[in-house]
PDB file of N, CA and C in Angstrom:
ATOM      1  N   MET T   1     -42.942 -12.906  -9.057  1.00 52.00           N
ATOM      2  CA  MET T   1     -42.389 -12.065  -7.713  1.00 52.00           C
ATOM      3  C   MET T   1     -41.498 -11.459  -8.018  1.00 52.00           C
ATOM      4  N   TYR T   2     -41.824 -10.101  -8.071  1.00 54.00           N
ATOM      5  CA  TYR T   2     -41.102  -8.745  -7.973  1.00 54.00           C
ATOM      6  C   TYR T   2     -40.234  -8.848  -6.599  1.00 54.00           C
ATOM      7  N   SER T   3     -39.046  -8.331  -6.501  1.00 51.00           N
ATOM      8  CA  SER T   3     -38.507  -7.941  -5.525  1.00 51.00           C
ATOM      9  C   SER T   3     -37.842  -6.461  -5.559  1.00 51.00           C
ATOM     10  N   PHE T   4     -37.931  -5.558  -4.535  1.00 51.00           N
ATOM     11  CA  PHE T   4     -37.261  -3.961  -4.894  1.00 51.00           C
ATOM     12  C   PHE T   4     -36.844  -3.930  -3.763  1.00 51.00           C
ATOM     13  N   ASP T   5     -34.864  -3.519  -3.729  1.00 52.00           N
ATOM     14  CA  ASP T   5     -34.508  -2.935  -2.872  1.00 52.00           C
ATOM     15  C   ASP T   5     -35.064  -1.456  -2.443  1.00 52.00           C
ATOM     16  N   VAL T   6     -36.137  -1.608  -1.957  1.00 51.00           N
ATOM     17  CA  VAL T   6     -36.672   0.157  -1.761  1.00 51.00           C
ATOM     18  C   VAL T   6     -35.528   1.094  -0.720  1.00 51.00           C
ATOM     19  N   PHE T   7     -35.505   0.376   0.506  1.00 50.00           N
ATOM     20  CA  PHE T   7     -34.830   0.814   1.226  1.00 50.00           C
ATOM     21  C   PHE T   7     -33.815   1.124   0.768  1.00 50.00           C
ATOM     22  N   ASP T   8     -32.804   1.001   0.688  1.00 53.00           N
ATOM     23  CA  ASP T   8     -31.329   1.502   0.117  1.00 53.00           C
ATOM     24  C   ASP T   8     -31.417   2.982  -0.875  1.00 53.00           C
ATOM     25  N   THR T   9     -32.005   2.256  -1.772  1.00 51.00           N
ATOM     26  CA  THR T   9     -32.481   2.980  -3.065  1.00 51.00           C
ATOM     27  C   THR T   9     -33.320   4.239  -2.856  1.00 51.00           C
ATOM     28  N   ILE T  10     -34.101   4.397  -2.275  1.00 52.00           N
ATOM     29  CA  ILE T  10     -35.143   5.262  -1.811  1.00 52.00           C
ATOM     30  C   ILE T  10     -35.206   5.942  -0.773  1.00 52.00           C
ATOM     31  N   ILE T  11     -34.961   5.733  -0.268  1.00 52.00           N
ATOM     32  CA  ILE T  11     -35.034   6.104   1.609  1.00 52.00           C
ATOM     33  C   ILE T  11     -33.824   6.529   1.755  1.00 52.00           C
ATOM     34  N   THR T  12     -32.955   5.836   1.603  1.00 63.00           N
ATOM     35  CA  THR T  12     -31.919   6.075   2.463  1.00 63.00           C
ATOM     36  C   THR T  12     -30.300   6.742   1.475  1.00 63.00           C
ATOM     37  N   ARG T  13     -30.171   6.208   0.157  1.00 63.00           N
ATOM     38  CA  ARG T  13     -29.138   6.936  -0.318  1.00 63.00           C
ATOM     39  C   ARG T  13     -29.792   8.106  -1.114  1.00 63.00           C
ATOM     40  N   CYS T  14     -29.114   9.161  -1.148  1.00 72.00           N
ATOM     41  CA  CYS T  14     -29.370  10.424  -1.674  1.00 72.00           C
ATOM     42  C   CYS T  14     -28.355  10.478  -2.816  1.00 72.00           C
ATOM     43  N   THR T  15     -27.827   9.475  -3.435  1.00 76.00           N
ATOM     44  CA  THR T  15     -27.213   9.332  -4.403  1.00 76.00           C
ATOM     45  C   THR T  15     -27.834   8.839  -5.844  1.00 76.00           C
ATOM     46  N   ALA T  16     -27.292   9.384  -7.091  1.00 75.00           N
ATOM     47  CA  ALA T  16     -28.437   7.981  -7.991  1.00 75.00           C
ATOM     48  C   ALA T  16     -27.505   7.015  -8.456  1.00 75.00           C
ATOM     49  N   LYS T  17     -26.191   6.727  -8.092  1.00 82.00           N
ATOM     50  CA  LYS T  17     -24.984   5.455  -7.924  1.00 82.00           C
ATOM     51  C   LYS T  17     -25.150   5.382  -6.405  1.00 82.00           C
ATOM     52  N   PRO T  18     -24.710   4.037  -6.009  1.00 79.00           N
ATOM     53  CA  PRO T  18     -24.349   3.937  -5.025  1.00 79.00           C
ATOM     54  C   PRO T  18     -22.685   4.054  -4.839  1.00 79.00           C
ATOM     55  N   GLN T  19     -21.852   4.199  -5.919  1.00 84.00           N
ATOM     56  CA  GLN T  19     -20.745   5.368  -5.707  1.00 84.00           C
ATOM     57  C   GLN T  19     -21.048   6.219  -5.243  1.00 84.00           C
ATOM     58  N   GLY T  20     -21.867   6.975  -5.722  1.00 88.00           N
ATOM     59  CA  GLY T  20     -22.164   8.383  -5.234  1.00 88.00           C
ATOM     60  C   GLY T  20     -21.754   8.549  -3.657  1.00 88.00           C
ATOM     61  N   ILE T  21     -21.888   7.541  -2.760  1.00 89.00           N
ATOM     62  CA  ILE T  21     -21.978   7.962  -1.026  1.00 89.00           C
ATOM     63  C   ILE T  21     -20.192   8.249  -1.483  1.00 89.00           C
ATOM     64  N   PHE T  22     -19.249   7.690  -2.089  1.00 91.00           N
ATOM     65  CA  PHE T  22     -18.047   7.946  -1.736  1.00 91.00           C
ATOM     66  C   PHE T  22     -17.463   9.250  -1.897  1.00 91.00           C
ATOM     67  N   MET T  23     -17.898   9.536  -2.845  1.00 92.00           N
ATOM     68  CA  MET T  23     -17.910  11.671  -3.287  1.00 92.00           C
ATOM     69  C   MET T  23     -18.362  12.226  -1.795  1.00 92.00           C
ATOM     70  N   ILE T  24     -19.583  11.871  -1.169  1.00 90.00           N
ATOM     71  CA  ILE T  24     -19.724  12.903   0.419  1.00 90.00           C
ATOM     72  C   ILE T  24     -19.042  12.212   1.027  1.00 90.00           C
ATOM     73  N   MET T  25     -18.272  10.942   1.224  1.00 91.00           N
ATOM     74  CA  MET T  25     -17.180  10.798   2.116  1.00 91.00           C
ATOM     75  C   MET T  25     -16.034  11.426   2.022  1.00 91.00           C
ATOM     76  N   GLN T  26     -16.016  11.559   0.681  1.00 93.00           N
ATOM     77  CA  GLN T  26     -14.471  11.981   0.391  1.00 93.00           C
ATOM     78  C   GLN T  26     -14.583  13.673   0.955  1.00 93.00           C
ATOM     79  N   GLU T  27     -16.349  14.331   0.894  1.00 93.00           N
ATOM     80  CA  GLU T  27     -16.128  15.914   1.255  1.00 93.00           C
ATOM     81  C   GLU T  27     -15.819  15.772   2.845  1.00 93.00           C
ATOM     82  N   LYS T  28     -16.589  14.871   3.506  1.00 92.00           N
ATOM     83  CA  LYS T  28     -16.535  14.439   4.761  1.00 92.00           C
ATOM     84  C   LYS T  28     -15.141  14.420   5.481  1.00 92.00           C
ATOM     85  N   LEU T  29     -14.307  13.988   5.122  1.00 92.00           N
ATOM     86  CA  LEU T  29     -12.986  13.683   5.292  1.00 92.00           C
ATOM     87  C   LEU T  29     -12.058  15.239   5.072  1.00 92.00           C
ATOM     88  N   ARG T  30     -12.632  15.674   3.963  1.00 93.00           N
ATOM     89  CA  ARG T  30     -11.870  16.838   3.896  1.00 93.00           C
ATOM     90  C   ARG T  30     -12.043  17.800   4.869  1.00 93.00           C
ATOM     91  N   LYS T  31     -13.675  17.838   5.025  1.00 94.00           N
ATOM     92  CA  LYS T  31     -13.923  18.792   6.780  1.00 94.00           C
ATOM     93  C   LYS T  31     -13.279  18.743   7.800  1.00 94.00           C
ATOM     94  N   MET T  32     -13.266  17.030   7.961  1.00 91.00           N
ATOM     95  CA  MET T  32     -12.489  16.434   9.354  1.00 91.00           C
ATOM     96  C   MET T  32     -11.589  16.673   9.343  1.00 91.00           C
ATOM     97  N   GLY T  33     -10.817  16.815   8.632  1.00 88.00           N
ATOM     98  CA  GLY T  33      -9.126  16.807   8.401  1.00 88.00           C
ATOM     99  C   GLY T  33      -8.363  15.643   9.189  1.00 88.00           C
ATOM    100  N   GLY T  34      -7.506  15.923   9.300  1.00 86.00           N
ATOM    101  CA  GLY T  34      -6.159  14.652   9.700  1.00 86.00           C
ATOM    102  C   GLY T  34      -6.384  13.646   9.085  1.00 86.00           C
ATOM    103  N   TYR T  35      -6.199  13.770   7.994  1.00 86.00           N
ATOM    104  CA  TYR T  35      -6.454  12.517   6.914  1.00 86.00           C
ATOM    105  C   TYR T  35      -5.056  12.884   5.915  1.00 86.00           C
ATOM    106  N   ASP T  36      -4.338  12.253   5.230  1.00 88.00           N
ATOM    107  CA  ASP T  36      -3.401  12.473   4.182  1.00 88.00           C
ATOM    108  C   ASP T  36      -3.785  13.140   3.085  1.00 88.00           C
ATOM    109  N   SER T  37      -3.319  14.318   2.424  1.00 91.00           N
ATOM    110  CA  SER T  37      -4.546  15.249   1.335  1.00 91.00           C
ATOM    111  C   SER T  37      -4.397  14.315   0.482  1.00 91.00           C
ATOM    112  N   PHE T  38      -3.618  12.978  -0.102  1.00 91.00           N
ATOM    113  CA  PHE T  38      -3.174  12.646  -1.148  1.00 91.00           C
ATOM    114  C   PHE T  38      -5.056  11.610  -1.131  1.00 91.00           C
ATOM    115  N   ILE T  39      -5.498  10.847  -0.101  1.00 90.00           N
ATOM    116  CA  ILE T  39      -6.195  10.060   0.506  1.00 90.00           C
ATOM    117  C   ILE T  39      -7.581  11.410   0.187  1.00 90.00           C
ATOM    118  N   VAL T  40      -7.404  12.349   0.821  1.00 92.00           N
ATOM    119  CA  VAL T  40      -8.610  12.791   1.046  1.00 92.00           C
ATOM    120  C   VAL T  40      -9.344  13.693  -0.686  1.00 92.00           C
ATOM    121  N   GLU T  41      -8.336  14.029  -1.769  1.00 94.00           N
ATOM    122  CA  GLU T  41      -8.516  14.144  -2.746  1.00 94.00           C
ATOM    123  C   GLU T  41      -9.117  13.173  -3.747  1.00 94.00           C
ATOM    124  N   ASN T  42      -8.632  12.106  -3.615  1.00 94.00           N
ATOM    125  CA  ASN T  42      -8.380  10.751  -4.248  1.00 94.00           C
ATOM    126  C   ASN T  42      -9.427   9.907  -3.435  1.00 94.00           C
ATOM    127  N   PHE T  43     -10.181  10.138  -2.626  1.00 94.00           N
ATOM    128  CA  PHE T  43     -11.128   9.236  -1.716  1.00 94.00           C
ATOM    129  C   PHE T  43     -11.801   8.604  -2.819  1.00 94.00           C
ATOM    130  N   TYR T  44     -12.904   8.983  -3.901  1.00 94.00           N
ATOM    131  CA  TYR T  44     -13.581   8.508  -4.649  1.00 94.00           C
ATOM    132  C   TYR T  44     -12.746   7.349  -5.537  1.00 94.00           C
ATOM    133  N   GLU T  45     -12.003   7.753  -6.272  1.00 95.00           N
ATOM    134  CA  GLU T  45     -11.326   6.707  -6.925  1.00 95.00           C
ATOM    135  C   GLU T  45     -10.547   5.563  -6.409  1.00 95.00           C
ATOM    136  N   LEU T  46      -9.968   6.087  -4.974  1.00 95.00           N
ATOM    137  CA  LEU T  46      -9.240   5.182  -4.190  1.00 95.00           C
ATOM    138  C   LEU T  46     -10.040   3.793  -3.667  1.00 95.00           C
ATOM    139  N   ARG T  47     -11.187   3.989  -2.955  1.00 94.00           N
ATOM    140  CA  ARG T  47     -12.252   3.261  -2.489  1.00 94.00           C
ATOM    141  C   ARG T  47     -13.307   2.287  -3.621  1.00 94.00           C
ATOM    142  N   LYS T  48     -13.255   3.066  -5.034  1.00 95.00           N
ATOM    143  CA  LYS T  48     -13.474   1.874  -5.838  1.00 95.00           C
ATOM    144  C   LYS T  48     -12.819   0.913  -6.290  1.00 95.00           C
ATOM    145  N   GLY T  49     -11.212   1.601  -6.518  1.00 95.00           N
ATOM    146  CA  GLY T  49      -9.961   0.517  -6.494  1.00 95.00           C
ATOM    147  C   GLY T  49     -10.142  -0.620  -5.754  1.00 95.00           C
ATOM    148  N   ALA T  50     -10.183   0.150  -4.389  1.00 95.00           N
ATOM    149  CA  ALA T  50     -10.264  -0.903  -3.397  1.00 95.00           C
ATOM    150  C   ALA T  50     -11.734  -2.181  -3.317  1.00 95.00           C
ATOM    151  N   GLU T  51     -12.319  -1.767  -3.621  1.00 95.00           N
ATOM    152  CA  GLU T  51     -13.403  -2.698  -3.644  1.00 95.00           C
ATOM    153  C   GLU T  51     -13.283  -3.544  -5.031  1.00 95.00           C
ATOM    154  N   GLU T  52     -12.566  -3.101  -5.960  1.00 96.00           N
ATOM    155  CA  GLU T  52     -12.103  -3.899  -7.375  1.00 96.00           C
ATOM    156  C   GLU T  52     -11.039  -4.632  -6.655  1.00 96.00           C
ATOM    157  N   LEU T  53     -10.092  -4.853  -6.174  1.00 96.00           N
ATOM    158  CA  LEU T  53      -8.463  -4.934  -5.366  1.00 96.00           C
ATOM    159  C   LEU T  53      -9.399  -6.272  -4.681  1.00 96.00           C
ATOM    160  N   ALA T  54     -10.267  -5.553  -3.562  1.00 96.00           N
ATOM    161  CA  ALA T  54     -10.789  -7.010  -2.577  1.00 96.00           C
ATOM    162  C   ALA T  54     -11.440  -8.068  -3.484  1.00 96.00           C
ATOM    163  N   ARG T  55     -12.620  -7.684  -4.662  1.00 96.00           N
ATOM    164  CA  ARG T  55     -13.234  -8.736  -5.107  1.00 96.00           C
ATOM    165  C   ARG T  55     -11.862  -9.542  -6.298  1.00 96.00           C
ATOM    166  N   VAL T  56     -10.839  -9.029  -6.486  1.00 96.00           N
ATOM    167  CA  VAL T  56      -9.789  -9.910  -7.074  1.00 96.00           C
ATOM    168  C   VAL T  56      -9.517 -10.542  -6.025  1.00 96.00           C
ATOM    169  N   HIS T  57      -8.813 -10.189  -5.055  1.00 95.00           N
ATOM    170  CA  HIS T  57      -7.984 -11.009  -3.762  1.00 95.00           C
ATOM    171  C   HIS T  57      -9.190 -12.089  -3.076  1.00 95.00           C
ATOM    172  N   ALA T  58     -10.708 -11.777  -2.959  1.00 96.00           N
ATOM    173  CA  ALA T  58     -11.140 -12.690  -2.812  1.00 96.00           C
ATOM    174  C   ALA T  58     -11.888 -14.233  -3.792  1.00 96.00           C
ATOM    175  N   ALA T  59     -11.594 -13.769  -5.208  1.00 95.00           N
ATOM    176  CA  ALA T  59     -11.641 -14.746  -6.401  1.00 95.00           C
ATOM    177  C   ALA T  59     -10.502 -15.515  -6.184  1.00 95.00           C
ATOM    178  N   LYS T  60      -9.502 -14.984  -5.620  1.00 96.00           N
ATOM    179  CA  LYS T  60      -8.107 -15.960  -5.697  1.00 96.00           C
ATOM    180  C   LYS T  60      -8.351 -16.741  -4.916  1.00 96.00           C
ATOM    181  N   ASN T  61      -8.769 -16.870  -3.580  1.00 94.00           N
ATOM    182  CA  ASN T  61      -9.290 -17.457  -2.401  1.00 94.00           C
ATOM    183  C   ASN T  61     -10.655 -18.470  -2.576  1.00 94.00           C
ATOM    184  N   GLY T  62     -11.351 -18.544  -3.734  1.00 96.00           N
ATOM    185  CA  GLY T  62     -12.134 -19.214  -4.339  1.00 96.00           C
ATOM    186  C   GLY T  62     -13.664 -18.400  -3.075  1.00 96.00           C
ATOM    187  N   GLU T  63     -13.610 -17.100  -2.970  1.00 94.00           N
ATOM    188  CA  GLU T  63     -14.970 -16.792  -2.187  1.00 94.00           C
ATOM    189  C   GLU T  63     -15.849 -16.224  -3.347  1.00 94.00           C
ATOM    190  N   GLN T  64     -16.729 -15.874  -3.056  1.00 90.00           N
ATOM    191  CA  GLN T  64     -17.609 -15.068  -4.203  1.00 90.00           C
ATOM    192  C   GLN T  64     -18.184 -13.631  -3.792  1.00 90.00           C
ATOM    193  N   GLU T  65     -18.098 -13.372  -2.396  1.00 92.00           N
ATOM    194  CA  GLU T  65     -18.657 -11.905  -1.512  1.00 92.00           C
ATOM    195  C   GLU T  65     -17.447 -11.943  -1.022  1.00 92.00           C
ATOM    196  N   ILE T  66     -17.634 -10.386  -0.847  1.00 94.00           N
ATOM    197  CA  ILE T  66     -16.325  -9.433   0.035  1.00 94.00           C
ATOM    198  C   ILE T  66     -16.823  -8.800   1.378  1.00 94.00           C
ATOM    199  N   THR T  67     -16.249  -8.010   1.730  1.00 92.00           N
ATOM    200  CA  THR T  67     -16.541  -8.062   2.727  1.00 92.00           C
ATOM    201  C   THR T  67     -16.137  -6.256   2.703  1.00 92.00           C
ATOM    202  N   LEU T  68     -16.427  -5.093   3.956  1.00 91.00           N
ATOM    203  CA  LEU T  68     -16.202  -4.182   4.123  1.00 91.00           C
ATOM    204  C   LEU T  68     -14.657  -3.913   4.602  1.00 91.00           C
ATOM    205  N   ASP T  69     -14.405  -4.638   5.714  1.00 91.00           N
ATOM    206  CA  ASP T  69     -13.573  -5.298   6.428  1.00 91.00           C
ATOM    207  C   ASP T  69     -12.463  -5.124   5.293  1.00 91.00           C
ATOM    208  N   GLY T  70     -12.555  -6.475   4.227  1.00 93.00           N
ATOM    209  CA  GLY T  70     -11.552  -6.925   3.048  1.00 93.00           C
ATOM    210  C   GLY T  70     -11.556  -5.274   2.015  1.00 93.00           C
ATOM    211  N   ILE T  71     -12.540  -4.844   1.863  1.00 94.00           N
ATOM    212  CA  ILE T  71     -12.287  -3.680   1.371  1.00 94.00           C
ATOM    213  C   ILE T  71     -11.038  -2.867   1.399  1.00 94.00           C
ATOM    214  N   TYR T  72     -11.746  -2.221   2.793  1.00 92.00           N
ATOM    215  CA  TYR T  72     -10.754  -1.107   4.166  1.00 92.00           C
ATOM    216  C   TYR T  72      -9.482  -2.090   3.846  1.00 92.00           C
ATOM    217  N   GLN T  73      -9.002  -3.257   4.124  1.00 92.00           N
ATOM    218  CA  GLN T  73      -7.729  -3.770   3.980  1.00 92.00           C
ATOM    219  C   GLN T  73      -6.801  -3.600   3.038  1.00 92.00           C
ATOM    220  N   ALA T  74      -7.868  -3.584   1.324  1.00 94.00           N
ATOM    221  CA  ALA T  74      -7.619  -3.508   0.176  1.00 94.00           C
ATOM    222  C   ALA T  74      -6.738  -1.718   0.244  1.00 94.00           C
ATOM    223  N   LEU T  75      -7.844  -0.958   0.686  1.00 93.00           N
ATOM    224  CA  LEU T  75      -7.378   0.483   0.575  1.00 93.00           C
ATOM    225  C   LEU T  75      -5.813   0.611   1.350  1.00 93.00           C
ATOM    226  N   ALA T  76      -5.958   0.081   2.928  1.00 91.00           N
ATOM    227  CA  ALA T  76      -4.689   0.205   3.563  1.00 91.00           C
ATOM    228  C   ALA T  76      -3.866  -0.286   2.661  1.00 91.00           C
ATOM    229  N   SER T  77      -3.465  -1.350   1.923  1.00 91.00           N
ATOM    230  CA  SER T  77      -2.349  -1.893   1.716  1.00 91.00           C
ATOM    231  C   SER T  77      -2.082  -0.910   0.160  1.00 91.00           C
ATOM    232  N   THR T  78      -2.555  -0.297  -0.292  1.00 88.00           N
ATOM    233  CA  THR T  78      -2.395   0.350  -1.249  1.00 88.00           C
ATOM    234  C   THR T  78      -2.058   2.097  -1.044  1.00 88.00           C
ATOM    235  N   THR T  79      -2.293   2.458   0.073  1.00 88.00           N
ATOM    236  CA  THR T  79      -2.427   3.699   0.462  1.00 88.00           C
ATOM    237  C   THR T  79      -1.166   4.221   2.145  1.00 88.00           C
ATOM    238  N   CYS T  80      -1.543   5.311   2.362  1.00 81.00           N
ATOM    239  CA  CYS T  80      -0.813   4.989   3.917  1.00 81.00           C
ATOM    240  C   CYS T  80      -1.810   5.746   5.017  1.00 81.00           C
ATOM    241  N   VAL T  81      -3.094   4.559   4.563  1.00 80.00           N
ATOM    242  CA  VAL T  81      -3.913   5.154   5.725  1.00 80.00           C
ATOM    243  C   VAL T  81      -3.558   4.114   7.044  1.00 80.00           C
ATOM    244  N   THR T  82      -3.723   4.742   7.921  1.00 79.00           N
ATOM    245  CA  THR T  82      -3.302   3.999   9.570  1.00 79.00           C
ATOM    246  C   THR T  82      -4.612   3.401   9.775  1.00 79.00           C
ATOM    247  N   ARG T  83      -4.040   2.493  10.699  1.00 77.00           N
ATOM    248  CA  ARG T  83      -4.789   1.821  10.795  1.00 77.00           C
ATOM    249  C   ARG T  83      -6.003   2.356  12.392  1.00 77.00           C
ATOM    250  N   ALA T  84      -5.875   3.084  12.683  1.00 80.00           N
ATOM    251  CA  ALA T  84      -6.930   4.238  13.514  1.00 80.00           C
ATOM    252  C   ALA T  84      -7.608   4.910  12.535  1.00 80.00           C
ATOM    253  N   GLN T  85      -7.305   4.946  11.288  1.00 80.00           N
ATOM    254  CA  GLN T  85      -8.103   5.591  10.606  1.00 80.00           C
ATOM    255  C   GLN T  85      -9.028   4.716   9.968  1.00 80.00           C
ATOM    256  N   LEU T  86      -8.702   3.486   9.112  1.00 78.00           N
ATOM    257  CA  LEU T  86      -9.331   2.769   8.673  1.00 78.00           C
ATOM    258  C   LEU T  86     -11.045   3.179   9.580  1.00 78.00           C
TER     259      LEU T  86
END
């Protein structure tokens, strides 16, 4: 039996790698304004780092999976993102 994640990879994602969406988000943040310039200019790396931090935190708590909320809580703990901006 073969299983393919066709929806995400072929239909919806317009980047070669899943993390490519963070570059798209970074550009959208740049255009929107209202965010700290450090966050805007470094969103790609900050978002990747926040996911890694969320995984470490989850592992320490005996959890195998992380949530988007957990990732953005990790981002907030390492940057000056406000609750509203999250």
